[in-house]
PDB file of C-alpha atoms in Angstrom:
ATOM      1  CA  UNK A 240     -37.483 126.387 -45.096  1.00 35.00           C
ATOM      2  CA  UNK A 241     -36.538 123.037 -43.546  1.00 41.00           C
ATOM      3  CA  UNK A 242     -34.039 120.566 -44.582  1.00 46.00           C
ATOM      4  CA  UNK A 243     -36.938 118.181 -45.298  1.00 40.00           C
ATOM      5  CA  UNK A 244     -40.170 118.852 -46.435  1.00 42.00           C
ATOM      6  CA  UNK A 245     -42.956 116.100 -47.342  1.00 40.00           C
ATOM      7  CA  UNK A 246     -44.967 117.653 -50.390  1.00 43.00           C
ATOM      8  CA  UNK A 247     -41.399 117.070 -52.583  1.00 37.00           C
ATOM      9  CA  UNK A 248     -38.676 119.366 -51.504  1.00 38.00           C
ATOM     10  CA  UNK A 249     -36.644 116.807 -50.081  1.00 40.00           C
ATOM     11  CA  UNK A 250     -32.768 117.994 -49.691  1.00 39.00           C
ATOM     12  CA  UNK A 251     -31.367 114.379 -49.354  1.00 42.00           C
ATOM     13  CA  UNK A 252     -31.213 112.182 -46.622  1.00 47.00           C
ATOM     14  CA  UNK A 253     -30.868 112.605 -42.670  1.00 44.00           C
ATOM     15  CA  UNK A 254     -27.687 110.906 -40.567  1.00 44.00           C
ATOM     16  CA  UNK A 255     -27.918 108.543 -37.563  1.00 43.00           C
ATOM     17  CA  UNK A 256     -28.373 111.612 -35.406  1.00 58.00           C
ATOM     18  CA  UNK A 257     -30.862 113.543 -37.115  1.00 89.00           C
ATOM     19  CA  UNK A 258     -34.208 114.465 -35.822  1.00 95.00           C
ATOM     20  CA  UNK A 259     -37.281 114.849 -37.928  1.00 97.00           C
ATOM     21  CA  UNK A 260     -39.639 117.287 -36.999  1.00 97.00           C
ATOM     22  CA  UNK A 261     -43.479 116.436 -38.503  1.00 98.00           C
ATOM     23  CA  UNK A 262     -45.729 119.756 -39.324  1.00 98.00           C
ATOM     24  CA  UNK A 263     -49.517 119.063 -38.987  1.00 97.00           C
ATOM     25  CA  UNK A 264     -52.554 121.382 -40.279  1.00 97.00           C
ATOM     26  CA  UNK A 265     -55.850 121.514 -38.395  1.00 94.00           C
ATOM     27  CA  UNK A 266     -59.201 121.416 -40.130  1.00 90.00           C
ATOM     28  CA  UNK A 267     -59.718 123.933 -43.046  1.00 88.00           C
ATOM     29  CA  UNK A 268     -56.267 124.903 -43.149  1.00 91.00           C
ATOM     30  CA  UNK A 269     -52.974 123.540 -44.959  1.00 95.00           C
ATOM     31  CA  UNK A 270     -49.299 122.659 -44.481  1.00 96.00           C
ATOM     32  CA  UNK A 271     -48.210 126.829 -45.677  1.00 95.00           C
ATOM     33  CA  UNK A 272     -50.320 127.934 -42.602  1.00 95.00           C
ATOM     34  CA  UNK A 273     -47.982 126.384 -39.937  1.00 96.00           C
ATOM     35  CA  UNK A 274     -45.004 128.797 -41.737  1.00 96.00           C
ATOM     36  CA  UNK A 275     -44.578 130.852 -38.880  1.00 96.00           C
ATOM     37  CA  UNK A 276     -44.064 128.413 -36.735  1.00 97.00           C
ATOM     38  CA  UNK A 277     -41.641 126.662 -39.306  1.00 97.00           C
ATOM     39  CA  UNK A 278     -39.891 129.671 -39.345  1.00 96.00           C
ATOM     40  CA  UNK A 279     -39.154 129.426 -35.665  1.00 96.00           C
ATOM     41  CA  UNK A 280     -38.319 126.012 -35.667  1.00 96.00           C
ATOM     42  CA  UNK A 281     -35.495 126.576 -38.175  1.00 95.00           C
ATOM     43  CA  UNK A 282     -34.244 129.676 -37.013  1.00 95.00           C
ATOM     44  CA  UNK A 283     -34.030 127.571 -33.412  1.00 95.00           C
ATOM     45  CA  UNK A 284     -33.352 123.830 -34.946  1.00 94.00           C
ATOM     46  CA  UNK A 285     -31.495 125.068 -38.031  1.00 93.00           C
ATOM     47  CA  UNK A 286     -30.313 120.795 -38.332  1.00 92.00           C
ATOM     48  CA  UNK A 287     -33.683 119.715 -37.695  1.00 94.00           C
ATOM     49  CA  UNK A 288     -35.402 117.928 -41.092  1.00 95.00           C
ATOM     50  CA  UNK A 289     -39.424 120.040 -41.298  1.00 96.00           C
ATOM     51  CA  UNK A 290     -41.814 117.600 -42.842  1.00 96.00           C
ATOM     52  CA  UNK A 291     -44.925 119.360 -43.678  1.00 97.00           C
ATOM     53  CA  UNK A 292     -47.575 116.987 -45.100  1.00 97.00           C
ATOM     54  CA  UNK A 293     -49.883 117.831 -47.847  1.00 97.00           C
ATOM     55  CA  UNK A 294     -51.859 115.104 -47.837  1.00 97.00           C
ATOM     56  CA  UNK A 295     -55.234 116.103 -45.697  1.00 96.00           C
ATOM     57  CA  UNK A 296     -55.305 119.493 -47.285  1.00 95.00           C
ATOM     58  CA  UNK A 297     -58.062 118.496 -49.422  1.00 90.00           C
ATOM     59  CA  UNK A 298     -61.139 116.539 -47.403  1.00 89.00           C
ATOM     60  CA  UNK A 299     -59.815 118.005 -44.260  1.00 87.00           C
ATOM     61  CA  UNK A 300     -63.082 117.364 -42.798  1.00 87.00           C
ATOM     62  CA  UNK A 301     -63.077 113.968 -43.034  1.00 90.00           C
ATOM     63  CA  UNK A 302     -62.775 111.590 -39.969  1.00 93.00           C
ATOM     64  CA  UNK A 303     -59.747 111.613 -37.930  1.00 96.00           C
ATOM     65  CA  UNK A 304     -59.453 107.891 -38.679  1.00 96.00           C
ATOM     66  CA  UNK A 305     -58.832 108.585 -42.045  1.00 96.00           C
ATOM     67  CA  UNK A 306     -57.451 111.696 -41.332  1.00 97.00           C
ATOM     68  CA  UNK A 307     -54.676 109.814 -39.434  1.00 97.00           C
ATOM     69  CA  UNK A 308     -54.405 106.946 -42.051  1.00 97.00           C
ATOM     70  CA  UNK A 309     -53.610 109.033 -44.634  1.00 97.00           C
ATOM     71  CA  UNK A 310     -51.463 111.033 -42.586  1.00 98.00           C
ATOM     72  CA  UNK A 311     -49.655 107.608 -41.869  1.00 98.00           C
ATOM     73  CA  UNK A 312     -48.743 106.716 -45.585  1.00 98.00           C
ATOM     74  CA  UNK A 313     -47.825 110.114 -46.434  1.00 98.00           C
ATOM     75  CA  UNK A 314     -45.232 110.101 -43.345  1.00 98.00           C
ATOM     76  CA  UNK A 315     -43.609 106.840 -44.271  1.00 97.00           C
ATOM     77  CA  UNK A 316     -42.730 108.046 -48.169  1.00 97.00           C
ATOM     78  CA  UNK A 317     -41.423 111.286 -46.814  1.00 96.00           C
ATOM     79  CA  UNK A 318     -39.688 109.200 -44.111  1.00 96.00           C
ATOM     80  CA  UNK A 319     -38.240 106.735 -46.993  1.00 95.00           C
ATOM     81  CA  UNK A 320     -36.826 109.798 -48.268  1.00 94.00           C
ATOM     82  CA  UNK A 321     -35.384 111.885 -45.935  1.00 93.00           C
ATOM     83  CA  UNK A 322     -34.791 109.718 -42.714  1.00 93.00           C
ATOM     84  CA  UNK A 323     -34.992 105.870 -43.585  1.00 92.00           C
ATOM     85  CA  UNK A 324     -33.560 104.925 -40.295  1.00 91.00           C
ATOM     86  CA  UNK A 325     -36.829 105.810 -38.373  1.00 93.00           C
ATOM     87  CA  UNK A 326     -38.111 102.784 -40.221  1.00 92.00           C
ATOM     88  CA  UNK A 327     -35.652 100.327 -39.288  1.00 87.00           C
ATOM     89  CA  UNK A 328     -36.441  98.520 -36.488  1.00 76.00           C
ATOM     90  CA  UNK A 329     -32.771  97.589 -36.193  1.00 70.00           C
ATOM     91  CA  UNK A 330     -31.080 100.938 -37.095  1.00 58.00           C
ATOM     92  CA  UNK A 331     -28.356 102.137 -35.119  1.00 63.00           C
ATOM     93  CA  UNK A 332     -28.457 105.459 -35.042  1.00 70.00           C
ATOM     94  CA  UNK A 333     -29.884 107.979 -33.236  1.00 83.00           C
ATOM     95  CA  UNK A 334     -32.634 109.786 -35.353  1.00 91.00           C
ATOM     96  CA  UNK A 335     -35.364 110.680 -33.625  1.00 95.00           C
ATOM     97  CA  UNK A 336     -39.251 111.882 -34.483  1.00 97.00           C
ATOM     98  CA  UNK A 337     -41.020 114.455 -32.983  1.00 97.00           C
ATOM     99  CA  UNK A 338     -44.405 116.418 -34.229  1.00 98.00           C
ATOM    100  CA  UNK A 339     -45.791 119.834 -33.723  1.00 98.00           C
ATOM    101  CA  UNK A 340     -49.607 120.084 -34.705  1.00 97.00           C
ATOM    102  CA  UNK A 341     -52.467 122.807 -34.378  1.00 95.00           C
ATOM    103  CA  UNK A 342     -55.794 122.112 -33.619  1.00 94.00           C
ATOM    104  CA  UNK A 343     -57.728 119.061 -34.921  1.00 94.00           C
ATOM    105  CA  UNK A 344     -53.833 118.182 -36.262  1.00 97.00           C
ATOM    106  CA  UNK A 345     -53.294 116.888 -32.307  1.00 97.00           C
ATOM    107  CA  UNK A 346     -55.594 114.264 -32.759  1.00 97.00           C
ATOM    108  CA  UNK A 347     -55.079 113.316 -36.443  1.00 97.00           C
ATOM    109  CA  UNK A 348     -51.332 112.648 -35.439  1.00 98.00           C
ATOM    110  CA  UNK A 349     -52.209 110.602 -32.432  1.00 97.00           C
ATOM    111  CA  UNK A 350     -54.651 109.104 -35.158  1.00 97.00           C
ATOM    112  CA  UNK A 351     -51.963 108.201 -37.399  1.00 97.00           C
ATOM    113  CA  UNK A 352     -49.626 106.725 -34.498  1.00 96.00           C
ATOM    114  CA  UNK A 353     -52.065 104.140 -34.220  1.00 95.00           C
ATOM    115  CA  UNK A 354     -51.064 102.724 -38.129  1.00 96.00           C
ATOM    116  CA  UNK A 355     -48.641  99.873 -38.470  1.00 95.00           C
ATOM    117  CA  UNK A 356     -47.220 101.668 -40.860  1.00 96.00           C
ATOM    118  CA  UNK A 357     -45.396 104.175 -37.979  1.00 96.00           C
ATOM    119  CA  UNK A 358     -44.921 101.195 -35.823  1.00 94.00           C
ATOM    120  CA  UNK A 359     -41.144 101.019 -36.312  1.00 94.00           C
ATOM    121  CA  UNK A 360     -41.200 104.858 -35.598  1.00 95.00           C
ATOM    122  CA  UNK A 361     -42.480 103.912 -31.936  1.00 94.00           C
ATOM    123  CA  UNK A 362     -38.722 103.714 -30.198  1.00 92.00           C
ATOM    124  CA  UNK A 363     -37.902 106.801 -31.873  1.00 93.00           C
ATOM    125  CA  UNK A 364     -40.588 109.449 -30.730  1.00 96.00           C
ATOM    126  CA  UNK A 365     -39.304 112.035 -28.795  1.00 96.00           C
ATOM    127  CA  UNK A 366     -41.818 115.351 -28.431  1.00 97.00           C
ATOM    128  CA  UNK A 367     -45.455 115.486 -29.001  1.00 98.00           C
ATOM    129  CA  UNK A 368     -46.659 119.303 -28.972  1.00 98.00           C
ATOM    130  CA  UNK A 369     -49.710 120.657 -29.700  1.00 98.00           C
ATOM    131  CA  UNK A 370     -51.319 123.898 -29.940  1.00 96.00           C
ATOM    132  CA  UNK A 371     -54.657 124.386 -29.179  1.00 94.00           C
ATOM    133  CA  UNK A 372     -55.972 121.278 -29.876  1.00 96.00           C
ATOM    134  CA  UNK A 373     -59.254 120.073 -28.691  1.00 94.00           C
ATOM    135  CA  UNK A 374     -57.940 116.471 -27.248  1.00 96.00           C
ATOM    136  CA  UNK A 375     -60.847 116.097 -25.362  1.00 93.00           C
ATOM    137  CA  UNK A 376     -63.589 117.745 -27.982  1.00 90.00           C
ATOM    138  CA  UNK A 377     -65.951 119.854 -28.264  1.00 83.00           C
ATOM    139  CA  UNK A 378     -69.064 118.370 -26.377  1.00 74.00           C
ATOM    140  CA  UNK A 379     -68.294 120.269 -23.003  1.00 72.00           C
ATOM    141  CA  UNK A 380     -67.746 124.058 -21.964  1.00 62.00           C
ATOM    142  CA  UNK A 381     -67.305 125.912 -24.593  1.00 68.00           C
ATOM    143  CA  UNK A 382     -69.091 129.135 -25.577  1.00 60.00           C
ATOM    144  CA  UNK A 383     -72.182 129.461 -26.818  1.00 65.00           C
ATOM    145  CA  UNK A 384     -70.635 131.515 -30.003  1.00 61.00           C
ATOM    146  CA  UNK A 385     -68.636 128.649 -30.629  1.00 59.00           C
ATOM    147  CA  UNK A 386     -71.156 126.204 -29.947  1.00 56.00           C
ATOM    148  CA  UNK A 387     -73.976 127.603 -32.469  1.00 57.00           C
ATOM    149  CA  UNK A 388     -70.957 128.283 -34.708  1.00 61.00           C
ATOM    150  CA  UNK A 389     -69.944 124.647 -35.082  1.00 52.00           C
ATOM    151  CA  UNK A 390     -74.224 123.585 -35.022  1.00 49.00           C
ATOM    152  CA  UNK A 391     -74.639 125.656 -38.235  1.00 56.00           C
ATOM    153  CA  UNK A 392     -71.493 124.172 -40.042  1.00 55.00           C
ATOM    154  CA  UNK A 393     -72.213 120.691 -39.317  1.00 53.00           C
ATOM    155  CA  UNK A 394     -76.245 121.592 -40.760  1.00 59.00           C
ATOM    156  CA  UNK A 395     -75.926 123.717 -43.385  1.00 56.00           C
ATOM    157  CA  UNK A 396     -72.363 124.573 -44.046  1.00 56.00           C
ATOM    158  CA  UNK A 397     -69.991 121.255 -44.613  1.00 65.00           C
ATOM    159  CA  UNK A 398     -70.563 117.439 -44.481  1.00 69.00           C
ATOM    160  CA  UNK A 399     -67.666 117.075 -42.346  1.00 81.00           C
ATOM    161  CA  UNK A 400     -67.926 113.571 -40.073  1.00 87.00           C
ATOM    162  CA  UNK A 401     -64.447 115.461 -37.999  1.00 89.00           C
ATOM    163  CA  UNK A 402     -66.742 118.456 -37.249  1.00 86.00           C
ATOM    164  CA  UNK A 403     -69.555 115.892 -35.429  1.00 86.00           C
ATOM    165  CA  UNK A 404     -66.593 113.896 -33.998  1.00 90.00           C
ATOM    166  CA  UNK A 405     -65.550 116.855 -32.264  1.00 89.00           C
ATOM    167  CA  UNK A 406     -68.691 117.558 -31.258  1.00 87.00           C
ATOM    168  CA  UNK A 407     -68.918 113.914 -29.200  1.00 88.00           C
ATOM    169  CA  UNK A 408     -72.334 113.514 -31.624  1.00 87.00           C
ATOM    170  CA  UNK A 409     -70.848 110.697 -33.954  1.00 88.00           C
ATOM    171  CA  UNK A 410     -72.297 107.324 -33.150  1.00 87.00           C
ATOM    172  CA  UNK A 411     -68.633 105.285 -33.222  1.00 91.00           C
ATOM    173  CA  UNK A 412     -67.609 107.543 -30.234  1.00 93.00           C
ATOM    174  CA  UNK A 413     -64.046 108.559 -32.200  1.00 93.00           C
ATOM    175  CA  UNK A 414     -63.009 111.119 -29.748  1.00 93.00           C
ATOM    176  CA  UNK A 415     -63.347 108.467 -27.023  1.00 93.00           C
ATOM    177  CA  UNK A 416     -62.120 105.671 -28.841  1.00 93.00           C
ATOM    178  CA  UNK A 417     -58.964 107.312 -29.824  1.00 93.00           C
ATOM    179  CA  UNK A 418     -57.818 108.497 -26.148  1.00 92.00           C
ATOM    180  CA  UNK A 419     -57.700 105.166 -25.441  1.00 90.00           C
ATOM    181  CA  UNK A 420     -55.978 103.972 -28.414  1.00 88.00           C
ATOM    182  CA  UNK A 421     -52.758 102.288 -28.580  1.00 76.00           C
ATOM    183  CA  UNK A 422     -49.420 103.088 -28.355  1.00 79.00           C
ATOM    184  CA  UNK A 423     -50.710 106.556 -26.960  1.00 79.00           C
ATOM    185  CA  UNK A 424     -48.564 109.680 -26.010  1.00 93.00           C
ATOM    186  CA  UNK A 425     -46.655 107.043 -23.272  1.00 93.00           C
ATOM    187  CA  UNK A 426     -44.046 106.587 -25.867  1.00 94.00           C
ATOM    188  CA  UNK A 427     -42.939 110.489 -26.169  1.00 96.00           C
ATOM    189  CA  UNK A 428     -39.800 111.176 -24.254  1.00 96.00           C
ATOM    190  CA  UNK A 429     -41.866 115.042 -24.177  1.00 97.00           C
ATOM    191  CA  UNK A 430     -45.531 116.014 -24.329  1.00 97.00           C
ATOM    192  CA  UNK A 431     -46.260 119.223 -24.350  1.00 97.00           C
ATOM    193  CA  UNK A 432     -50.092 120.751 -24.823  1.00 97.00           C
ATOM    194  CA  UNK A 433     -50.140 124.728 -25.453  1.00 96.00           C
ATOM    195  CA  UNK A 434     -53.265 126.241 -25.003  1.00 94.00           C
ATOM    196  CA  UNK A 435     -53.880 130.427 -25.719  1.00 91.00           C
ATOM    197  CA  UNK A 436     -56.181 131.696 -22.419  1.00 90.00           C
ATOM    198  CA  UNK A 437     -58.297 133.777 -25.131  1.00 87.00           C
ATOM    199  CA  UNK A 438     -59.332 130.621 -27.571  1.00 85.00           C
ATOM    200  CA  UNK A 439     -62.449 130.074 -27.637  1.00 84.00           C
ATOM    201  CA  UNK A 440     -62.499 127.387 -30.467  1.00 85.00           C
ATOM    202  CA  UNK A 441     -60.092 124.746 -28.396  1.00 89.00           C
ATOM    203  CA  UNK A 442     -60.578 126.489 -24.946  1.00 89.00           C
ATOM    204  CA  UNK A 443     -57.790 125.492 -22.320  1.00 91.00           C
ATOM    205  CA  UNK A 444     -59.688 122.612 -20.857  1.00 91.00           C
ATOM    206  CA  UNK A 445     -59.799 120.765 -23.653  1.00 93.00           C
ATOM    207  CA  UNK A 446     -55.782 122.088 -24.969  1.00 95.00           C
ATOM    208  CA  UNK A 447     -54.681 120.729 -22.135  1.00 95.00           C
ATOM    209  CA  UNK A 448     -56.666 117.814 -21.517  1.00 94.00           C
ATOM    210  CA  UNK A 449     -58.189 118.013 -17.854  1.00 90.00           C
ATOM    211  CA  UNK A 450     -61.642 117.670 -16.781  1.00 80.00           C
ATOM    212  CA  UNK A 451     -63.363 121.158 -16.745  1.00 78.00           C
ATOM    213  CA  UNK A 452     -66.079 122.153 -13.607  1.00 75.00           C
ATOM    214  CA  UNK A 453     -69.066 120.157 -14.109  1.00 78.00           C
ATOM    215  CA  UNK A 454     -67.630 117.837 -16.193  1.00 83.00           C
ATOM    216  CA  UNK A 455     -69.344 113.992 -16.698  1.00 86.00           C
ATOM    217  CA  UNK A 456     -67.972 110.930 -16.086  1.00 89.00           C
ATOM    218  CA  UNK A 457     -67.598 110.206 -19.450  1.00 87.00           C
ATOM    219  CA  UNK A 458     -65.790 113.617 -20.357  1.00 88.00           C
ATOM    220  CA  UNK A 459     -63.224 112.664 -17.135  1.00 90.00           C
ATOM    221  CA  UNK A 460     -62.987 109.324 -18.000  1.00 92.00           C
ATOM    222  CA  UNK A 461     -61.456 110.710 -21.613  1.00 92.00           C
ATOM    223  CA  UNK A 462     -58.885 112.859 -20.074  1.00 92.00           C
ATOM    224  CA  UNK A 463     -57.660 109.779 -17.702  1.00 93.00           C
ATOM    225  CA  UNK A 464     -57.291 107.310 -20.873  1.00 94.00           C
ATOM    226  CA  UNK A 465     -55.189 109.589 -22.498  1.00 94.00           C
ATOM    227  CA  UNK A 466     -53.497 111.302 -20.270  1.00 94.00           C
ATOM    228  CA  UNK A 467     -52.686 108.641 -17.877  1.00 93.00           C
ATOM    229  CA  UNK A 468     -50.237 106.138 -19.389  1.00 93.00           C
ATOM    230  CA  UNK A 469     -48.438 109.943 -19.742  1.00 94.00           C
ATOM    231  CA  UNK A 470     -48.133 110.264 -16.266  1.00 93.00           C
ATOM    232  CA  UNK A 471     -47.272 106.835 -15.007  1.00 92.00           C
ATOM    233  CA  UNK A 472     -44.007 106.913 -18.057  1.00 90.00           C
ATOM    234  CA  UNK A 473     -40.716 107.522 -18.236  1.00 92.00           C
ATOM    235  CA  UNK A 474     -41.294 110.183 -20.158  1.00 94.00           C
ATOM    236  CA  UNK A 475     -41.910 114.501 -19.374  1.00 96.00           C
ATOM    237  CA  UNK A 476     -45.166 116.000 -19.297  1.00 96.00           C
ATOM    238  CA  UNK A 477     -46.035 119.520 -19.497  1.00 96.00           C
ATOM    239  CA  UNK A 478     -48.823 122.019 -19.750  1.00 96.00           C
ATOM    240  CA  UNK A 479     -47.986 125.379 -21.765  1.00 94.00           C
ATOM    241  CA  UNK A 480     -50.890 128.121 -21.136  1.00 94.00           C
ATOM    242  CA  UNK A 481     -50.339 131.545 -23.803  1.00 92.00           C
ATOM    243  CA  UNK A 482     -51.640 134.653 -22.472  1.00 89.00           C
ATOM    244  CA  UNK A 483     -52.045 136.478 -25.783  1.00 83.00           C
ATOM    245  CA  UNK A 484     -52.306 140.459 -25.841  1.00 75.00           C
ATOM    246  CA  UNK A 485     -54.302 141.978 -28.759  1.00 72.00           C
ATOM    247  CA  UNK A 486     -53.842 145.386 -30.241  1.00 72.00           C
ATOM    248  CA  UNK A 487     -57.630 146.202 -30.549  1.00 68.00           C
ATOM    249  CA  UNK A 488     -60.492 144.096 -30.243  1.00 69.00           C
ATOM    250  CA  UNK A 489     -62.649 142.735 -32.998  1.00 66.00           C
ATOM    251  CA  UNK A 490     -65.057 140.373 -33.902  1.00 65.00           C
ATOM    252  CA  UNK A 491     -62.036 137.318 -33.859  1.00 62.00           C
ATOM    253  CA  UNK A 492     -60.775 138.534 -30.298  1.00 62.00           C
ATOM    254  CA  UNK A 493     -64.724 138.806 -29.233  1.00 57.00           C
ATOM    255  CA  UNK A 494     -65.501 135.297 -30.600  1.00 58.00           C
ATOM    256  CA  UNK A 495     -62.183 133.445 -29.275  1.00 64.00           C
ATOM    257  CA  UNK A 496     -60.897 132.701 -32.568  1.00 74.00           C
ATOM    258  CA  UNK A 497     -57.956 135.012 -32.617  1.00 78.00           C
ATOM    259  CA  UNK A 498     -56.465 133.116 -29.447  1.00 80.00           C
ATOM    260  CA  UNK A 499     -56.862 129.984 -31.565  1.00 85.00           C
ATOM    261  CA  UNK A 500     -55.219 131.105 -34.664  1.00 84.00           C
ATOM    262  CA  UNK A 501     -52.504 133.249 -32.598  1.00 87.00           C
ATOM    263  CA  UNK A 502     -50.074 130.431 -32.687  1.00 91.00           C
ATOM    264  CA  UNK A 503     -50.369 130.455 -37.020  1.00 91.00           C
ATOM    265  CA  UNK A 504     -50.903 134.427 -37.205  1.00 90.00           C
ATOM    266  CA  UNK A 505     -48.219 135.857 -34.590  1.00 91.00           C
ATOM    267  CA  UNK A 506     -44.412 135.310 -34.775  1.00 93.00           C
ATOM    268  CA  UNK A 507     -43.869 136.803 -30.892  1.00 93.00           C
ATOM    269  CA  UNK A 508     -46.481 133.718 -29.703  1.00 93.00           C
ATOM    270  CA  UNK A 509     -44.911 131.037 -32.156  1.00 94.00           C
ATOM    271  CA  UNK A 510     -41.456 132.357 -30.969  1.00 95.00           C
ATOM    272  CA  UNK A 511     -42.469 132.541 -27.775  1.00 94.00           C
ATOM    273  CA  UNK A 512     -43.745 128.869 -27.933  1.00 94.00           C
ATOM    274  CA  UNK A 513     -40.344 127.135 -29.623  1.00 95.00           C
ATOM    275  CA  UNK A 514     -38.203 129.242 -27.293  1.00 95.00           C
ATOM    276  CA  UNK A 515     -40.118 127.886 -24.301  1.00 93.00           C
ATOM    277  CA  UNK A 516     -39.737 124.396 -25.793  1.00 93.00           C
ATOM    278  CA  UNK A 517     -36.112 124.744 -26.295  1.00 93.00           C
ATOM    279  CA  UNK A 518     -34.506 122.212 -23.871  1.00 93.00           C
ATOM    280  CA  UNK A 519     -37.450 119.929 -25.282  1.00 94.00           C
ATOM    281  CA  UNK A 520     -36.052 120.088 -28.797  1.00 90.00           C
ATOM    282  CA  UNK A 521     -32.560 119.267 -27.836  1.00 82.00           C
TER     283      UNK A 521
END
């Protein structure tokens, strides 16, 4: 593994010039599913500090407010640990924070960005990347598999406030809300959203944040708040789309989700991914 890792396997603490690399879960999943793409982060970043949280494994489906607030604390004790200096506002050296997240983890992160508790972190950040994560939701263009999939589990499966979130039915409006939300992706040297053409669960529209045919005002206005400070920065923006080839197809490849989970499942696409994002790692 990592030099670093959040749930206790700490291997001391990071120099001026280290850079901390933050692992984050989707819904339903956990910190050990992200291992192949640990695995190609270390064999790549062998210096880098991997900080896997633990912390939303349990009650993943619970808002990404909370989602992100708890993400938050958990990030400054590992921090405390392993990289104090990202908490200094007045440290000199030249540690930096970056995050790779799957899924729903893309907006819990952004989420947890938002808590004053990372707000010393803010000069630091240096690469946002996330893979197949539904920035945007779920309220617009996806399949109808996917669609009657997600109606079922938010009726009769799981009480899982993320799940109607997602589904732009919650009355606060958190999908919204948080594109809008301060400090935003702005303060990323890098952002990078990685999108599989085969998911159906986070389809490339909503991976990579634009405005799909047909789409309302309200679903465009979304993609501008967030994605707008981006583009008006200092900092890089890119747009990573994974063709992904399957041996045989199945009920996963049929329903989209293999092109979803590709980036956990298959070392070529995770290796594939890191290797692409070289440079941005740097």
């Amino acid at each position: 593994g990592g030099r670093g890792n959040a749930s206790g396997g700490d291997r001391g603490r990071a120099s001026g010039g280290d850079h901390v690399v933050v692992l984050q879960h989707g819904w339903g999943a956990s910190a050990s599913d992200l291992r192949v793409v640990r695995a190609q982060l270390v064999a790549f970043f062998p210096d880098a500090l991997i900080v896997a949280p633990r912390v939303n494994e349990r009650d993943s489906g619970l808002g990404v407010a909370v989602l992100g607030a708890r993400l938050a604390e958990a990030l400054k004790e590992a921090l405390l640990r392993v990289c104090p200096d990202l908490l200094q506002t007045d440290a000199a050296g030249r540690a930096r924070l970056s995050f790779v997240a799957h899924s729903a983890g893309g907006l819990v992160v952004r989420a947890a960005l938002a808590s004053p508790l990372l707000a010393p972190t803010l000069p630091r950040l240096h690469a946002f990347v996330t893979l197949a994560s539904p920035h945007l939701g779920l309220g617009h263009g996806i399949s109808t598999h996917v669609a009657g999939g997600l109606w079922a589990l938010q009726r009769f499966v799981v009480e899982a406030p993320l799940l109607d979130e997602l589904a732009l039915e919650d009355p606060d409006g958190a999908v919204a809300a948080l594109a809008e939300a301060a400090p935003g992706l702005a303060r990323f040297r890098h952002v990078v959203l990685v999108a599989a053409t085969q998911d159906a669960y986070a389809p490339p529209h909503t991976a990579l944040a634009f405005a799909h045919p047909g789409a309302d005002d309200a679903y465009r206005s979304m993609a501008t708040n967030l994605l707008g400070p981006v583009l008006a920065g200092d900092g890089e923006f890119s747009r990573l789309v994974v063709d992904v080839a399957f041996p045989r197809t199945d009920a996963n490849t049929m329903i989209g989700r293999a092109g979803h989970v590709a980036f956990l499942e298959s070392s070529d696409v995770a290796e594939l991914v890191v290797a692409g994002l070289y440079e941005v790692f740097q």
